[in-house]
Amino acid sequence: ELKVEQNPLFLSMQEGKNYTIYCNYSTTSDRLYWYRQDPGKSLESLFVLLSNGAVKQEGRLMASLDTKARLSTLHITAAVHDLSATYFCAVRWGGSEKLVFGKGTKLTVNP
Amino acid sequence: GAGVSQSPSNKVTEKGKDVELRCDPISGHTALYWYRQRLGQGLEFLIYFQGNSAPDKSGLPSDRFSAERTGESVSTLTIQRTQQEDSAVYLCASSLQSGAPGLGYFYEQYFGPGTRLTVT
């Protein structure tokens, strides 16, 4: 069974600082997603990573994938308050369409 | 066009009652997915449809849960004899198709706003 672990689960940081969220998964997959969820809202897709070494950047967020280590990172650069949300990684499991999600990282960016 | 819609947005029901949750996917999306999100948790996969058939029902937690899809459009998730542990947000997503359309390509899942179910 595929397991997806994120850490940290809670992250409080100051504006302007950098930090990284980690996502480890237990078995081979061909697709890794990062989503953002604001309180009471649905999920917003941030990145889809398809291959080893893939790196994608959007604004202050950058995601990377190491399929050999089964590790993805979401790096936050010079955080701003608007980035406060819960961030989930999700991995497609084998040949199915099932996405297995991590428990999420609740990010709070303080002024 | 419009995104994925779900109804009702909130549902409070008494333990033991049946509930039906509805999902309207994006027009033209043949794949449809149901997930459950318990408070403070990630999403749990329940079931997915390709067209009107359900190739993967492995996430349905018990035989009290069932889902159907008609006309490659609307889907209904039914929970019979609800229990308090069924309280969660139920999210629906749709995508153009399922599977891998080719190396380096994917079909993105678009999520609806969810139905918050509270069983008292």
PDB file of N, CA and C in Angstrom, chain B residues 51-92:
ATOM      1  N   GLY B  51     -16.550   7.264 -17.411  1.00  0.00           N
ATOM      2  CA  GLY B  51     -17.887   7.144 -17.973  1.00  0.00           C
ATOM      3  C   GLY B  51     -18.856   6.777 -16.866  1.00  0.00           C
ATOM      4  N   ASN B  52     -19.684   5.774 -17.124  1.00  0.00           N
ATOM      5  CA  ASN B  52     -20.660   5.352 -16.122  1.00  0.00           C
ATOM      6  C   ASN B  52     -20.202   4.149 -15.317  1.00  0.00           C
ATOM      7  N   SER B  53     -19.019   3.631 -15.625  1.00  0.00           N
ATOM      8  CA  SER B  53     -18.556   2.462 -14.880  1.00  0.00           C
ATOM      9  C   SER B  53     -17.513   2.882 -13.845  1.00  0.00           C
ATOM     10  N   ALA B  54     -17.383   2.069 -12.813  1.00  0.00           N
ATOM     11  CA  ALA B  54     -16.500   2.384 -11.689  1.00  0.00           C
ATOM     12  C   ALA B  54     -15.393   1.343 -11.606  1.00  0.00           C
ATOM     13  N   PRO B  55     -14.265   1.573 -12.289  1.00  0.00           N
ATOM     14  CA  PRO B  55     -13.186   0.581 -12.271  1.00  0.00           C
ATOM     15  C   PRO B  55     -12.523   0.400 -10.905  1.00  0.00           C
ATOM     16  N   ASP B  56     -12.634   1.414 -10.044  1.00  0.00           N
ATOM     17  CA  ASP B  56     -11.957   1.320  -8.754  1.00  0.00           C
ATOM     18  C   ASP B  56     -12.897   1.817  -7.665  1.00  0.00           C
ATOM     19  N   LYS B  57     -13.371   0.867  -6.856  1.00  0.00           N
ATOM     20  CA  LYS B  57     -14.238   1.213  -5.718  1.00  0.00           C
ATOM     21  C   LYS B  57     -13.522   0.927  -4.415  1.00  0.00           C
ATOM     22  N   SER B  58     -12.228   0.755  -4.489  1.00  0.00           N
ATOM     23  CA  SER B  58     -11.487   0.203  -3.357  1.00  0.00           C
ATOM     24  C   SER B  58     -11.514   1.077  -2.116  1.00  0.00           C
ATOM     25  N   GLY B  59     -11.810   2.368  -2.284  1.00  0.00           N
ATOM     26  CA  GLY B  59     -11.797   3.260  -1.133  1.00  0.00           C
ATOM     27  C   GLY B  59     -13.103   3.354  -0.383  1.00  0.00           C
ATOM     28  N   LEU B  60     -14.164   2.763  -0.888  1.00  0.00           N
ATOM     29  CA  LEU B  60     -15.444   2.831  -0.167  1.00  0.00           C
ATOM     30  C   LEU B  60     -15.286   2.115   1.168  1.00  0.00           C
ATOM     31  N   PRO B  61     -15.559   2.810   2.289  1.00  0.00           N
ATOM     32  CA  PRO B  61     -15.211   2.254   3.599  1.00  0.00           C
ATOM     33  C   PRO B  61     -16.072   1.085   4.051  1.00  0.00           C
ATOM     34  N   SER B  62     -17.293   0.984   3.570  1.00  0.00           N
ATOM     35  CA  SER B  62     -18.154  -0.122   3.973  1.00  0.00           C
ATOM     36  C   SER B  62     -19.285  -0.258   2.966  1.00  0.00           C
ATOM     37  N   ASP B  63     -20.061  -1.301   3.144  1.00  0.00           N
ATOM     38  CA  ASP B  63     -21.179  -1.496   2.203  1.00  0.00           C
ATOM     39  C   ASP B  63     -22.313  -0.504   2.439  1.00  0.00           C
ATOM     40  N   ARG B  64     -22.164   0.368   3.411  1.00  0.00           N
ATOM     41  CA  ARG B  64     -23.161   1.434   3.574  1.00  0.00           C
ATOM     42  C   ARG B  64     -22.962   2.544   2.533  1.00  0.00           C
ATOM     43  N   PHE B  65     -21.792   2.526   1.912  1.00  0.00           N
ATOM     44  CA  PHE B  65     -21.451   3.546   0.929  1.00  0.00           C
ATOM     45  C   PHE B  65     -21.643   2.993  -0.483  1.00  0.00           C
ATOM     46  N   SER B  66     -22.290   3.770  -1.327  1.00  0.00           N
ATOM     47  CA  SER B  66     -22.419   3.393  -2.728  1.00  0.00           C
ATOM     48  C   SER B  66     -22.427   4.660  -3.569  1.00  0.00           C
ATOM     49  N   ALA B  67     -22.119   4.499  -4.831  1.00  0.00           N
ATOM     50  CA  ALA B  67     -22.128   5.652  -5.736  1.00  0.00           C
ATOM     51  C   ALA B  67     -22.566   5.181  -7.102  1.00  0.00           C
ATOM     52  N   GLU B  68     -23.186   6.090  -7.804  1.00  0.00           N
ATOM     53  CA  GLU B  68     -23.566   5.790  -9.175  1.00  0.00           C
ATOM     54  C   GLU B  68     -23.382   7.043 -10.015  1.00  0.00           C
ATOM     55  N   ARG B  69     -23.301   6.785 -11.308  1.00  0.00           N
ATOM     56  CA  ARG B  69     -23.164   7.892 -12.255  1.00  0.00           C
ATOM     57  C   ARG B  69     -23.984   7.544 -13.474  1.00  0.00           C
ATOM     58  N   THR B  70     -24.755   8.486 -13.918  1.00  0.00           N
ATOM     59  CA  THR B  70     -25.609   8.252 -15.078  1.00  0.00           C
ATOM     60  C   THR B  70     -25.300   9.285 -16.152  1.00  0.00           C
ATOM     61  N   GLY B  71     -25.401   8.845 -17.393  1.00  0.00           N
ATOM     62  CA  GLY B  71     -25.261   9.752 -18.513  1.00  0.00           C
ATOM     63  C   GLY B  71     -23.910  10.420 -18.601  1.00  0.00           C
ATOM     64  N   GLU B  72     -22.876   9.774 -18.027  1.00  0.00           N
ATOM     65  CA  GLU B  72     -21.527  10.341 -18.022  1.00  0.00           C
ATOM     66  C   GLU B  72     -21.533  11.764 -17.490  1.00  0.00           C
ATOM     67  N   SER B  73     -22.447  12.017 -16.559  1.00  0.00           N
ATOM     68  CA  SER B  73     -22.521  13.365 -16.020  1.00  0.00           C
ATOM     69  C   SER B  73     -22.624  13.289 -14.507  1.00  0.00           C
ATOM     70  N   VAL B  74     -23.784  13.556 -13.996  1.00  0.00           N
ATOM     71  CA  VAL B  74     -23.989  13.672 -12.556  1.00  0.00           C
ATOM     72  C   VAL B  74     -23.671  12.359 -11.848  1.00  0.00           C
ATOM     73  N   SER B  75     -23.085  12.497 -10.651  1.00  0.00           N
ATOM     74  CA  SER B  75     -22.857  11.332  -9.807  1.00  0.00           C
ATOM     75  C   SER B  75     -23.493  11.576  -8.442  1.00  0.00           C
ATOM     76  N   THR B  76     -23.951  10.501  -7.841  1.00  0.00           N
ATOM     77  CA  THR B  76     -24.534  10.561  -6.505  1.00  0.00           C
ATOM     78  C   THR B  76     -23.793   9.592  -5.599  1.00  0.00           C
ATOM     79  N   LEU B  77     -23.366  10.088  -4.456  1.00  0.00           N
ATOM     80  CA  LEU B  77     -22.765   9.246  -3.419  1.00  0.00           C
ATOM     81  C   LEU B  77     -23.816   9.080  -2.330  1.00  0.00           C
ATOM     82  N   THR B  78     -24.163   7.839  -2.038  1.00  0.00           N
ATOM     83  CA  THR B  78     -25.187   7.553  -1.031  1.00  0.00           C
ATOM     84  C   THR B  78     -24.550   6.878   0.177  1.00  0.00           C
ATOM     85  N   ILE B  79     -24.885   7.383   1.339  1.00  0.00           N
ATOM     86  CA  ILE B  79     -24.439   6.766   2.587  1.00  0.00           C
ATOM     87  C   ILE B  79     -25.695   6.324   3.333  1.00  0.00           C
ATOM     88  N   GLN B  80     -25.795   5.033   3.569  1.00  0.00           N
ATOM     89  CA  GLN B  80     -26.958   4.502   4.287  1.00  0.00           C
ATOM     90  C   GLN B  80     -26.628   4.374   5.770  1.00  0.00           C
ATOM     91  N   ARG B  81     -27.668   4.520   6.567  1.00  0.00           N
ATOM     92  CA  ARG B  81     -27.538   4.323   8.017  1.00  0.00           C
ATOM     93  C   ARG B  81     -26.295   5.050   8.545  1.00  0.00           C
ATOM     94  N   THR B  82     -26.269   6.352   8.351  1.00  0.00           N
ATOM     95  CA  THR B  82     -25.084   7.131   8.685  1.00  0.00           C
ATOM     96  C   THR B  82     -24.644   6.943  10.128  1.00  0.00           C
ATOM     97  N   GLN B  83     -23.348   7.005  10.309  1.00  0.00           N
ATOM     98  CA  GLN B  83     -22.718   6.916  11.625  1.00  0.00           C
ATOM     99  C   GLN B  83     -21.940   8.205  11.875  1.00  0.00           C
ATOM    100  N   GLN B  84     -21.630   8.458  13.119  1.00  0.00           N
ATOM    101  CA  GLN B  84     -20.917   9.692  13.438  1.00  0.00           C
ATOM    102  C   GLN B  84     -19.549   9.755  12.763  1.00  0.00           C
ATOM    103  N   GLU B  85     -18.924   8.604  12.581  1.00  0.00           N
ATOM    104  CA  GLU B  85     -17.605   8.621  11.931  1.00  0.00           C
ATOM    105  C   GLU B  85     -17.685   8.947  10.448  1.00  0.00           C
ATOM    106  N   ASP B  86     -18.902   9.046   9.904  1.00  0.00           N
ATOM    107  CA  ASP B  86     -19.051   9.459   8.504  1.00  0.00           C
ATOM    108  C   ASP B  86     -18.943  10.973   8.357  1.00  0.00           C
ATOM    109  N   SER B  87     -18.975  11.687   9.461  1.00  0.00           N
ATOM    110  CA  SER B  87     -18.862  13.150   9.409  1.00  0.00           C
ATOM    111  C   SER B  87     -17.540  13.540   8.775  1.00  0.00           C
ATOM    112  N   ALA B  88     -17.613  14.331   7.726  1.00  0.00           N
ATOM    113  CA  ALA B  88     -16.430  14.714   6.960  1.00  0.00           C
ATOM    114  C   ALA B  88     -16.874  15.662   5.851  1.00  0.00           C
ATOM    115  N   VAL B  89     -15.900  16.163   5.124  1.00  0.00           N
ATOM    116  CA  VAL B  89     -16.206  16.881   3.881  1.00  0.00           C
ATOM    117  C   VAL B  89     -16.000  15.899   2.734  1.00  0.00           C
ATOM    118  N   TYR B  90     -16.998  15.789   1.884  1.00  0.00           N
ATOM    119  CA  TYR B  90     -16.923  14.883   0.744  1.00  0.00           C
ATOM    120  C   TYR B  90     -16.670  15.728  -0.507  1.00  0.00           C
ATOM    121  N   LEU B  91     -15.533  15.437  -1.140  1.00  0.00           N
ATOM    122  CA  LEU B  91     -15.106  16.214  -2.293  1.00  0.00           C
ATOM    123  C   LEU B  91     -15.222  15.388  -3.561  1.00  0.00           C
ATOM    124  N   CYS B  92     -15.646  16.036  -4.594  1.00  0.00           N
ATOM    125  CA  CYS B  92     -15.747  15.422  -5.911  1.00  0.00           C
ATOM    126  C   CYS B  92     -14.767  16.121  -6.836  1.00  0.00           C
TER     127      CYS B  92
END
